[in-house]
Tab-separated table of C-alpha atoms in Angstrom:
chain	number	residue	atom	x	y	z
Y	105	MET	CA	26.816	9.804	-5.090
Y	106	SER	CA	25.345	11.574	-7.175
Y	107	ALA	CA	23.526	14.677	-7.817
Y	108	ALA	CA	20.436	12.851	-9.461
Y	109	GLY	CA	21.064	10.175	-7.005
Y	110	CYS	CA	20.642	12.756	-4.404
Y	111	ALA	CA	17.284	13.401	-5.327
Y	112	ARG	CA	15.765	10.170	-5.379
Y	113	GLY	CA	17.363	9.276	-1.642
Y	114	SER	CA	19.480	6.526	-3.281
Y	115	SER	CA	23.101	5.633	-4.514
Y	116	GLY	CA	21.247	3.731	-7.288
Y	117	PRO	CA	20.751	4.188	-10.764
Y	118	VAL	CA	17.818	6.780	-11.528
Y	119	PRO	CA	14.635	4.486	-12.670
Y	120	LYS	CA	13.644	4.916	-16.090
Y	121	ASP	CA	11.248	7.506	-17.201
Y	122	PRO	CA	8.044	5.363	-17.953
Y	123	PRO	CA	7.258	5.983	-21.625
Y	124	GLY	CA	3.318	6.744	-21.368
Y	125	GLY	CA	1.763	5.897	-24.581
Y	126	ARG	CA	-1.949	4.260	-25.084
Y	127	GLU	CA	-1.626	1.225	-22.457
Y	128	ALA	CA	-0.495	3.564	-20.081
Y	129	VAL	CA	-3.770	5.945	-20.481
Y	130	LEU	CA	-5.421	2.427	-20.264
Y	131	ILE	CA	-4.675	1.298	-17.284
Y	132	TRP	CA	-4.453	5.130	-16.176
Y	133	SER	CA	-8.517	4.811	-16.906
Y	134	ILE	CA	-9.035	2.220	-14.954
Y	135	GLY	CA	-7.440	3.632	-11.792
Y	136	VAL	CA	-9.034	6.705	-12.415
Y	137	ALA	CA	-12.678	5.346	-12.892
Y	138	VAL	CA	-12.371	4.007	-9.339
Y	139	TYR	CA	-11.735	7.303	-8.090
Y	140	PHE	CA	-14.721	8.482	-10.313
Y	141	VAL	CA	-17.348	6.451	-8.866
Y	142	ALA	CA	-15.147	7.181	-5.029
Y	143	VAL	CA	-16.149	10.921	-5.568
Y	144	ILE	CA	-20.106	10.171	-6.231
Y	145	PHE	CA	-20.364	8.438	-2.955
Y	146	ARG	CA	-18.806	10.133	-0.972
Y	147	THR	CA	-20.428	13.306	-2.184
Y	148	SER	CA	-23.824	12.108	-2.432
Y	149	LEU	CA	-24.605	13.715	0.941
Y	150	GLY	CA	-24.250	16.906	-0.239
Y	151	VAL	CA	-27.615	16.565	-2.289
Y	152	ALA	CA	-28.923	14.727	0.025
Y	153	GLY	CA	-28.459	16.504	3.479
Y	154	LEU	CA	-31.584	17.867	3.589
Y	155	ASP	CA	-33.228	14.436	2.958
Y	156	ALA	CA	-30.688	12.667	5.408
Y	157	ALA	CA	-31.573	15.349	8.594
Y	158	ASP	CA	-35.405	14.386	7.700
Y	159	ARG	CA	-34.751	10.398	7.421
Y	160	PHE	CA	-32.530	10.156	10.600
Y	161	GLN	CA	-34.620	13.353	12.406
Y	162	VAL	CA	-30.752	14.597	13.269
Y	163	ASN	CA	-30.454	18.143	13.803
Y	164	ALA	CA	-27.294	20.026	12.385
Y	165	SER	CA	-24.738	19.237	14.231
Y	166	ALA	CA	-25.930	15.437	14.180
Y	167	LEU	CA	-26.035	15.892	10.206
Y	168	ALA	CA	-22.437	17.685	10.209
Y	169	THR	CA	-21.469	14.413	11.946
Y	170	PHE	CA	-22.057	12.752	8.774
Y	171	SER	CA	-19.807	14.248	6.745
Y	172	LEU	CA	-17.479	14.691	9.863
Y	173	LEU	CA	-17.083	11.020	10.405
Y	174	GLN	CA	-16.399	10.425	7.023
Y	175	LEU	CA	-13.661	12.897	6.680
Y	176	LEU	CA	-12.244	11.802	9.681
Y	177	VAL	CA	-11.700	8.353	9.192
Y	178	TYR	CA	-10.616	9.624	5.184
Y	179	ALA	CA	-8.189	11.965	6.815
Y	180	GLY	CA	-6.764	9.334	9.335
Y	181	MET	CA	-6.491	6.679	6.852
Y	182	GLN	CA	-3.853	8.946	4.756
Y	183	ILE	CA	-0.910	7.730	5.443
Y	184	PRO	CA	-1.394	4.285	6.497
Y	185	VAL	CA	-2.231	3.806	3.135
Y	186	GLY	CA	0.570	5.975	2.062
Y	187	LEU	CA	2.327	3.351	3.627
Y	188	MET	CA	0.047	0.353	1.956
Y	189	VAL	CA	0.716	2.062	-1.482
Y	190	ASP	CA	4.535	1.825	-0.846
Y	191	ARG	CA	4.686	-1.333	0.109
Y	192	LEU	CA	1.664	-3.177	-1.415
Y	193	GLY	CA	1.581	-1.592	-4.723
Y	194	THR	CA	-1.502	0.440	-6.375
Y	195	LYS	CA	-4.080	-2.989	-7.231
Y	196	LYS	CA	-4.128	-4.013	-4.132
Y	197	VAL	CA	-5.088	-0.875	-2.557
Y	198	LEU	CA	-7.757	-0.212	-5.080
Y	199	THR	CA	-9.695	-3.161	-5.059
Y	200	LEU	CA	-9.559	-3.400	-1.637
Y	201	GLY	CA	-11.045	0.441	-1.518
Y	202	ALA	CA	-13.504	-0.457	-4.335
Y	203	VAL	CA	-14.982	-3.448	-2.116
Y	204	LEU	CA	-15.166	-0.920	0.870
Y	205	PHE	CA	-17.014	1.833	-0.399
Y	206	THR	CA	-19.261	0.156	-2.473
Y	207	ALA	CA	-20.051	-1.917	0.901
Y	208	GLY	CA	-20.124	1.568	2.702
Y	209	GLN	CA	-22.772	2.961	-0.047
Y	210	LEU	CA	-24.800	0.278	-0.062
Y	211	GLY	CA	-25.420	-0.051	4.076
Y	212	PHE	CA	-25.778	3.377	4.033
Y	213	ALA	CA	-28.886	2.939	1.459
Y	214	LEU	CA	-30.084	0.159	3.850
Y	215	SER	CA	-29.420	1.758	6.997
Y	216	PRO	CA	-32.675	1.988	9.568
Y	217	SER	CA	-31.131	3.991	12.353
Y	218	TYR	CA	-29.109	7.012	12.375
Y	219	GLY	CA	-26.081	4.639	14.236
Y	220	MET	CA	-26.048	2.129	11.333
Y	221	ALA	CA	-25.471	5.248	8.839
Y	222	LEU	CA	-22.732	6.828	10.776
Y	223	ALA	CA	-21.835	3.574	10.317
Y	224	ALA	CA	-21.864	2.776	6.734
Y	225	ARG	CA	-20.649	6.551	5.992
Y	226	ALA	CA	-17.190	5.507	7.560
Y	227	LEU	CA	-16.686	2.012	6.113
Y	228	LEU	CA	-17.355	4.329	2.564
Y	229	GLY	CA	-14.380	7.000	4.012
Y	230	CYS	CA	-12.205	3.920	4.139
Y	231	GLY	CA	-12.932	2.685	0.781
Y	232	ASP	CA	-12.892	6.012	-0.396
Y	233	ALA	CA	-9.451	7.172	1.410
Y	234	MET	CA	-7.354	4.226	-0.653
Y	235	THR	CA	-8.271	5.621	-4.383
Y	236	PHE	CA	-6.704	9.119	-4.742
Y	237	ILE	CA	-3.112	8.642	-3.311
Y	238	SER	CA	-3.015	4.992	-6.018
Y	239	VAL	CA	-4.211	7.128	-8.741
Y	240	LEU	CA	-1.401	9.220	-8.471
Y	241	ARG	CA	1.386	6.421	-8.071
Y	242	LEU	CA	-0.359	5.318	-11.410
Y	243	GLY	CA	0.419	8.544	-13.165
Y	244	THR	CA	4.367	8.682	-11.736
Y	245	ARG	CA	4.566	4.799	-12.311
Y	246	TRP	CA	2.927	5.208	-16.227
Y	247	PHE	CA	3.515	8.351	-17.555
Y	248	PRO	CA	6.928	10.488	-17.723
Y	249	ALA	CA	7.218	13.082	-15.291
Y	250	ARG	CA	7.242	15.945	-17.232
Y	251	ARG	CA	3.564	14.823	-17.812
Y	252	ALA	CA	2.551	14.981	-14.057
Y	253	PRO	CA	1.080	18.112	-13.852
Y	254	LEU	CA	-1.605	17.685	-16.799
Y	255	MET	CA	-2.490	13.688	-15.811
Y	256	ALA	CA	-2.839	14.807	-11.900
Y	257	GLN	CA	-5.293	17.552	-13.197
Y	258	LEU	CA	-7.053	15.398	-15.179
Y	259	ALA	CA	-7.205	13.079	-11.887
Y	260	GLY	CA	-8.561	15.688	-10.147
Y	261	LEU	CA	-11.259	16.768	-12.988
Y	262	VAL	CA	-12.402	13.479	-13.227
Y	263	GLY	CA	-12.722	13.303	-9.817
Y	264	MET	CA	-14.977	16.983	-9.568
Y	265	ALA	CA	-16.298	15.035	-12.463
Y	266	GLY	CA	-17.931	12.058	-10.250
Y	267	ASN	CA	-19.126	15.169	-7.829
Y	268	LEU	CA	-21.620	16.792	-10.672
Y	269	VAL	CA	-22.874	13.432	-10.981
Y	270	SER	CA	-23.771	13.322	-7.427
Y	271	THR	CA	-25.418	16.715	-8.272
Y	272	LEU	CA	-26.880	16.155	-11.748
Y	273	VAL	CA	-28.110	12.775	-11.724
Y	274	LEU	CA	-28.745	11.617	-8.339
Y	275	ALA	CA	-30.248	14.338	-6.653
Y	276	PRO	CA	-33.614	14.510	-8.494
Y	277	VAL	CA	-33.484	10.397	-8.856
Y	278	LEU	CA	-33.231	10.592	-5.314
Y	279	HIS	CA	-36.020	13.114	-5.312
Y	280	GLY	CA	-37.641	10.715	-7.803
Y	281	ILE	CA	-37.110	7.486	-6.459
Y	282	GLY	CA	-36.653	7.656	-3.364
Y	283	TRP	CA	-33.786	7.211	0.043
Y	284	VAL	CA	-33.342	3.484	-0.504
Y	285	PRO	CA	-33.629	2.774	-4.380
Y	286	ALA	CA	-31.668	5.774	-5.037
Y	287	PHE	CA	-28.768	5.670	-2.995
Y	288	ALA	CA	-28.422	1.354	-3.282
Y	289	GLY	CA	-28.269	1.456	-7.100
Y	290	SER	CA	-25.549	3.726	-7.265
Y	291	ALA	CA	-23.635	0.777	-5.324
Y	292	VAL	CA	-23.849	-1.124	-8.702
Y	293	ALA	CA	-21.133	1.585	-10.305
Y	294	GLY	CA	-18.980	0.072	-7.296
Y	295	LEU	CA	-19.399	-3.271	-8.781
Y	296	VAL	CA	-18.993	-1.786	-12.518
Y	297	VAL	CA	-15.732	-1.268	-11.935
Y	298	LEU	CA	-14.158	-3.421	-9.756
Y	299	VAL	CA	-13.950	-5.775	-12.495
Y	300	PRO	CA	-12.036	-4.517	-14.925
Y	301	LEU	CA	-9.585	-3.646	-12.305
Y	302	VAL	CA	-9.362	-6.760	-10.851
Y	303	LEU	CA	-8.612	-8.575	-14.410
Y	304	PHE	CA	-6.434	-5.973	-15.915
Y	305	LEU	CA	-4.901	-3.285	-13.913
Y	306	ARG	CA	-0.808	-2.905	-13.733
Y	307	ASP	CA	0.805	-0.903	-11.019
Y	308	GLN	CA	3.333	-0.479	-13.550
Y	309	PRO	CA	4.812	-1.280	-16.890
Y	310	GLU	CA	7.105	-3.964	-17.104
Y	311	GLY	CA	11.094	-2.914	-16.920
Y	312	TYR	CA	10.207	0.817	-15.438
Y	313	GLY	CA	9.913	2.524	-12.448
Y	314	SER	CA	11.079	1.492	-8.563
Y	315	PRO	CA	10.774	-1.689	-7.159
Y	316	SER	CA	8.515	-2.134	-4.444
Y	317	VAL	CA	9.529	-1.843	-0.594
Y	318	GLY	CA	8.267	-4.554	-0.272
Y	319	GLY	CA	8.983	-7.073	2.896
Y	320	ALA	CA	12.564	-5.983	2.849
Y	321	GLY	CA	11.997	-2.972	5.456
Y	322	ALA	CA	8.901	-4.713	7.177
Y	323	GLY	CA	7.831	-3.871	10.955
Y	324	GLY	CA	7.192	-1.039	13.149
Y	325	GLY	CA	10.974	0.263	12.248
Y	326	PHE	CA	9.761	0.281	8.349
Y	327	VAL	CA	6.612	2.624	9.123
Y	328	ARG	CA	8.105	5.317	11.750
Y	329	ARG	CA	11.487	5.799	9.345
Y	330	GLN	CA	8.797	6.454	6.493
Y	331	ILE	CA	6.785	8.978	8.078
Y	332	ALA	CA	9.657	10.352	10.062
Y	333	ASP	CA	11.717	10.483	6.567
Y	334	SER	CA	9.080	12.343	4.942
Y	335	TRP	CA	7.567	14.592	7.486
Y	336	ARG	CA	11.336	16.028	7.619
Y	337	GLU	CA	11.537	17.138	4.692
Y	338	PRO	CA	10.522	20.504	4.802
Y	339	GLY	CA	8.567	19.734	1.295
Y	340	THR	CA	6.585	17.630	2.517
Y	341	ARG	CA	5.106	19.970	5.707
Y	342	LEU	CA	5.128	22.812	3.415
Y	343	GLY	CA	2.600	20.840	0.558
Y	344	LEU	CA	0.051	19.794	3.881
Y	345	TRP	CA	-0.315	23.123	4.604
Y	346	VAL	CA	-1.171	24.441	0.866
Y	347	HIS	CA	-2.968	21.458	0.575
Y	348	PHE	CA	-5.226	22.678	4.006
Y	349	THR	CA	-5.013	26.012	2.720
Y	350	THR	CA	-7.045	26.309	0.087
Y	351	GLN	CA	-9.418	22.681	-0.336
Y	352	PHE	CA	-11.748	23.020	2.573
Y	353	PRO	CA	-14.006	26.330	1.867
Y	354	ALA	CA	-15.451	24.339	-1.835
Y	355	MET	CA	-15.109	20.511	0.164
Y	356	VAL	CA	-17.456	21.908	2.917
Y	357	PHE	CA	-19.603	23.516	0.748
Y	358	LEU	CA	-19.944	20.958	-1.658
Y	359	LEU	CA	-20.033	18.410	0.838
Y	360	LEU	CA	-22.455	19.329	3.093
Y	361	TRP	CA	-23.186	23.004	3.975
Y	362	GLY	CA	-23.964	24.419	0.260
Y	363	MET	CA	-27.030	23.559	0.032
Y	364	PRO	CA	-28.590	24.123	3.381
Y	365	PHE	CA	-26.996	27.830	3.177
Y	366	LEU	CA	-28.380	28.120	-0.687
Y	367	VAL	CA	-31.692	27.347	0.320
Y	368	GLU	CA	-32.237	28.396	4.250
Y	369	ALA	CA	-30.241	31.786	4.119
Y	370	GLN	CA	-29.935	32.676	0.539
Y	371	GLY	CA	-33.968	31.880	-0.054
Y	372	LEU	CA	-32.767	29.852	-3.406
Y	373	SER	CA	-35.026	27.020	-4.750
Y	374	ARG	CA	-33.298	23.139	-4.798
Y	375	THR	CA	-33.218	23.427	-8.674
Y	376	ALA	CA	-31.269	27.280	-8.100
Y	377	ALA	CA	-28.703	26.152	-5.681
Y	378	GLY	CA	-28.308	23.171	-7.072
Y	379	GLY	CA	-27.065	24.834	-10.300
Y	380	LEU	CA	-24.678	26.924	-8.286
Y	381	LEU	CA	-23.689	23.328	-6.683
Y	382	THR	CA	-22.863	22.645	-10.796
Y	383	LEU	CA	-21.263	26.075	-11.521
Y	384	ILE	CA	-18.791	24.767	-8.406
Y	385	VAL	CA	-18.133	22.141	-9.910
Y	386	ALA	CA	-18.134	23.618	-13.534
Y	387	SER	CA	-15.430	25.768	-12.554
Y	388	ASN	CA	-13.431	23.530	-10.388
Y	389	MET	CA	-12.395	21.425	-14.167
Y	390	ALA	CA	-11.687	24.602	-16.245
Y	391	PHE	CA	-9.628	25.808	-13.532
Y	392	GLY	CA	-8.282	22.574	-13.518
Y	393	LEU	CA	-6.844	22.369	-16.365
Y	394	VAL	CA	-5.635	26.225	-16.225
Y	395	TYR	CA	-3.680	25.778	-13.305
Y	396	GLY	CA	-1.995	22.545	-14.714
Y	397	GLN	CA	-0.285	23.860	-17.673
Y	398	VAL	CA	0.689	27.284	-15.450
Y	399	VAL	CA	2.598	24.802	-13.127
Y	400	GLY	CA	3.905	22.963	-15.540
Y	401	ARG	CA	5.431	25.303	-17.382
Y	402	ARG	CA	6.471	27.676	-14.171
Y	403	GLN	CA	7.574	25.786	-11.303
Y	404	GLY	CA	7.904	29.883	-9.229
Y	405	ALA	CA	4.345	30.853	-10.026
Y	406	ARG	CA	2.773	27.700	-7.328
Y	407	ILE	CA	3.173	29.385	-4.303
Y	408	PRO	CA	2.197	32.998	-6.252
Y	409	LEU	CA	-1.035	31.079	-7.160
Y	410	ALA	CA	-1.762	29.465	-3.766
Y	411	LEU	CA	-1.369	32.808	-2.197
Y	412	THR	CA	-3.929	34.415	-4.613
Y	413	THR	CA	-6.474	31.186	-4.631
Y	414	VAL	CA	-6.798	31.730	-0.920
Y	415	GLY	CA	-7.126	35.509	-0.889
Y	416	VAL	CA	-9.363	35.872	-3.529
Y	417	THR	CA	-11.825	33.498	-2.083
Y	418	ALA	CA	-11.621	35.401	1.266
Y	419	ALA	CA	-12.713	38.028	-0.335
Y	420	LEU	CA	-15.837	36.818	-2.302
Y	421	TRP	CA	-16.581	34.890	1.376
Y	422	ALA	CA	-16.252	38.235	3.568
Y	423	ALA	CA	-18.352	40.154	0.476
Y	424	VAL	CA	-21.433	37.381	0.498
Y	425	LEU	CA	-21.390	37.218	4.196
Y	426	LEU	CA	-20.932	40.743	5.053
Y	427	TYR	CA	-23.345	41.954	2.186
Y	428	PRO	CA	-26.047	44.264	3.847
Y	429	GLY	CA	-29.596	43.430	3.583
Y	430	GLU	CA	-30.902	40.067	4.237
Y	431	ARG	CA	-29.698	37.844	1.162
Y	432	ALA	CA	-26.852	38.621	-0.973
Y	433	PRO	CA	-27.821	39.202	-5.457
Y	434	MET	CA	-27.592	36.520	-7.397
Y	435	TRP	CA	-24.474	37.653	-9.246
Y	436	LEU	CA	-22.563	37.787	-5.901
Y	437	LEU	CA	-23.341	33.814	-5.457
Y	438	ILE	CA	-22.497	33.129	-8.642
Y	439	THR	CA	-19.176	35.083	-8.827
Y	440	LEU	CA	-18.885	32.553	-5.185
Y	441	CYS	CA	-18.869	29.513	-6.546
Y	442	VAL	CA	-16.456	30.449	-9.641
Y	443	VAL	CA	-14.036	31.594	-7.070
Y	444	LEU	CA	-14.565	28.237	-5.077
Y	445	GLY	CA	-14.422	26.447	-8.227
Y	446	THR	CA	-10.452	27.640	-7.857
Y	447	CYS	CA	-9.595	25.524	-4.620
Y	448	GLY	CA	-9.411	22.036	-5.287
Y	449	PRO	CA	-6.767	23.188	-8.060
Y	450	ALA	CA	-5.081	25.087	-6.515
Y	451	SER	CA	-5.061	22.538	-3.640
Y	452	MET	CA	-2.845	20.158	-5.658
Y	453	ILE	CA	-0.196	22.126	-6.240
Y	454	GLY	CA	0.715	20.747	-2.583
Y	455	PHE	CA	1.441	17.264	-4.112
Y	456	ASP	CA	4.110	19.298	-5.908
Y	457	PHE	CA	6.211	20.731	-3.139
Y	458	ALA	CA	5.859	16.520	-1.696
Y	459	ARG	CA	6.938	15.254	-4.858
Y	460	PRO	CA	10.390	16.846	-5.311
Y	461	ALA	CA	11.327	16.027	-1.812
Y	462	ASN	CA	11.216	12.963	-1.440
Y	463	PRO	CA	12.844	9.241	-3.553
Y	464	ALA	CA	10.361	7.010	-5.309
Y	465	GLU	CA	10.092	4.660	-2.371
Y	466	ARG	CA	7.828	7.427	-0.192
Y	467	GLN	CA	5.792	8.907	-2.433
Y	468	GLY	CA	2.455	6.903	-1.512
Y	469	THR	CA	3.488	7.993	2.234
Y	470	ALA	CA	4.539	11.719	1.280
Y	471	SER	CA	1.067	12.226	-0.500
Y	472	GLY	CA	-0.804	10.400	2.080
Y	473	ILE	CA	0.803	13.186	4.157
Y	474	THR	CA	-0.108	16.084	1.895
Y	475	ASN	CA	-3.764	15.038	1.193
Y	476	MET	CA	-4.040	15.238	5.473
Y	477	GLY	CA	-4.472	18.864	4.665
Y	478	GLY	CA	-7.216	19.544	3.595
Y	479	PHE	CA	-9.428	17.170	5.177
Y	480	LEU	CA	-8.269	17.999	8.402
Y	481	ALA	CA	-9.720	21.792	7.280
Y	482	SER	CA	-12.964	20.547	5.811
Y	483	MET	CA	-13.421	18.307	8.809
Y	484	THR	CA	-12.450	21.015	11.973
Y	485	THR	CA	-14.916	23.323	9.302
Y	486	LEU	CA	-17.780	20.952	9.034
Y	487	LEU	CA	-17.619	20.984	12.789
Y	488	ALA	CA	-17.788	24.502	13.632
Y	489	VAL	CA	-20.238	25.442	11.354
Y	490	GLY	CA	-22.893	22.947	12.666
Y	491	VAL	CA	-22.120	24.073	16.321
Y	492	LEU	CA	-22.143	27.359	15.348
Y	493	LEU	CA	-26.038	27.340	13.747
Y	494	ASP	CA	-27.131	25.042	16.792
Y	495	ALA	CA	-26.195	27.837	18.868
Y	496	THR	CA	-26.545	30.949	17.222
Y	497	GLY	CA	-30.159	29.698	15.813
Y	498	ASP	CA	-29.122	29.054	12.220
Y	499	ASP	CA	-26.911	32.144	12.052
Y	500	TYR	CA	-25.287	31.094	8.490
Y	501	ARG	CA	-22.745	34.744	8.806
Y	502	ILE	CA	-21.788	33.862	12.261
Y	503	ALA	CA	-20.784	30.017	10.825
Y	504	PHE	CA	-19.201	30.422	7.833
Y	505	SER	CA	-16.983	32.934	9.087
Y	506	SER	CA	-14.891	30.117	10.712
Y	507	VAL	CA	-13.875	29.920	7.585
Y	508	PHE	CA	-11.554	32.980	7.975
Y	509	VAL	CA	-9.915	31.589	10.957
Y	510	LEU	CA	-8.064	28.475	9.039
Y	511	GLN	CA	-7.533	30.904	6.217
Y	512	VAL	CA	-5.392	32.951	8.551
Y	513	LEU	CA	-3.401	29.541	10.199
Y	514	GLY	CA	-2.725	28.017	6.561
Y	515	THR	CA	-1.288	31.338	5.348
Y	516	SER	CA	0.645	31.683	7.912
Y	517	GLN	CA	2.119	28.057	7.766
Y	518	ILE	CA	2.544	28.544	4.396
Y	519	LEU	CA	4.376	32.158	4.515
Y	520	ARG	CA	6.637	30.301	7.494
Y	521	LEU	CA	7.928	27.225	5.768
Y	522	ARG	CA	8.396	28.583	1.941
Y	523	GLY	CA	11.428	29.453	2.004
Y	524	ARG	CA	13.671	26.185	3.447
Y	525	ALA	CA	11.019	24.459	1.493
Y	526	LEU	CA	12.045	26.239	-1.719
Y	527	ALA	CA	16.318	26.145	-1.100
Y	528	ARG	CA	16.165	22.617	-0.432
Y	529	GLU	CA	14.007	21.888	-3.322
Y	530	ARG	CA	16.620	22.850	-5.439
Y	531	SER	CA	19.644	21.681	-3.578
Y	532	ARG	CA	18.137	18.017	-4.082
Y	533	VAL	CA	17.455	18.482	-7.593
Y	534	PRO	CA	19.551	20.626	-9.861
Y	535	ALA	CA	18.745	21.855	-13.337
Y	536	ALA	CA	19.755	19.456	-14.818
Y	537	VAL	CA	17.494	17.143	-14.015
Y	538	PRO	CA	15.036	18.569	-15.537
Y	539	SER	CA	11.760	15.687	-15.001
Y	540	ALA	CA	12.514	15.761	-11.016
Y	541	ARG	CA	11.923	19.559	-11.390
Y	542	THR	CA	8.595	20.032	-13.311
Y	543	ALA	CA	7.026	16.319	-11.303
Y	544	VAL	CA	3.475	17.964	-10.069
Y	545	ALA	CA	1.284	15.510	-8.523
Y	546	ALA	CA	-2.522	16.294	-7.966
Y	547	THR	CA	-5.182	16.497	-5.095
Y	548	ASP	CA	-8.332	14.753	-4.303
Y	549	PRO	CA	-10.617	17.298	-4.781
Y	550	ALA	CA	-13.889	16.273	-4.670
Y	551	GLY	CA	-12.701	15.684	-2.316
Y	552	VAL	CA	-14.311	17.117	-2.268
């Protein structure tokens, strides 16, 4: 078996590198538009948290349950979605996802009770879970591997633009026309992107890429083998922990607790708080392009870049929470929000470890495992902050200190796995195959 064949996990010929071009951009744009709308729906609760608490008459813990359940469904769906993408292809999975998250957003708009609203957010999370991995798959199937860092970061940038729409558009519309018209009206966007998705999207250009696994390995044996083979690779596990450690501080802030923290603990107006949330999104978009270029040109920068992001984020959080006096100054809050904008781009690095560790037929599954990391961390922190706020009488300093616990855990795992993962990567991807070495994928930010 050739070295290149080993890198792919197959003795067959190495698939041709897709050519990219105008058609690739158009197809990819359809997929990323679906992801864009999914992020708008996902983050819509972040600007409506206080309104949701009033509408459903719930406390902080119950409010956190909205985002917690949504992320629980999202994280729990990552491996099944990865398997679905590997088995069924991108178009079918994206279409199902668009139908589900549109129904979830509409259901959330019309829910008369807390329980029904929870069910709607769970449905939304299920559909949302199907978008990002599918977009990653489109990028690798339609563009040359050397373009992966740029296309991945562009996908993340579009996702953050969806977050920006939630902050700049949905928030004022919500306060202007009310809950039901705002959320029901936004659901129309799901129908808009569904039309070109059904009519024009294709999984890959004709004659390029690896065929779908299809029914050849159907059944439980296929599922167990895909998951076990992906998890066995230290690069997959390292990718999960990089994603886990870097993504969640910004995710928790944008998804739910940022607005209450800035308004209730820091005494800012909703307009000023919304401006700071917008700053996180703008910072994310700017740093996304920078991180993509750096990692694409120098793979050795992956670990230092991820760990530096974690360290600087922890330092800024500590500065804000330990600042003497009742409230932190605006310049410090601005700096914190700029730094939080680096969390999404840094978490994209996790996929760059999982990708070269797995052959083409396992990319969806490996991406799903990696993508679970940040959302597991976000779920844990969302719940911890809510519980601690209720237990301490809304002491945000104590509640947000839970961020440091997960950062320490994740960093220790990154340091533990990095040697094995990098050694394995070097042995699987020889210098003679530069396109495989430079394959870098992205994360879900907005994930956020």
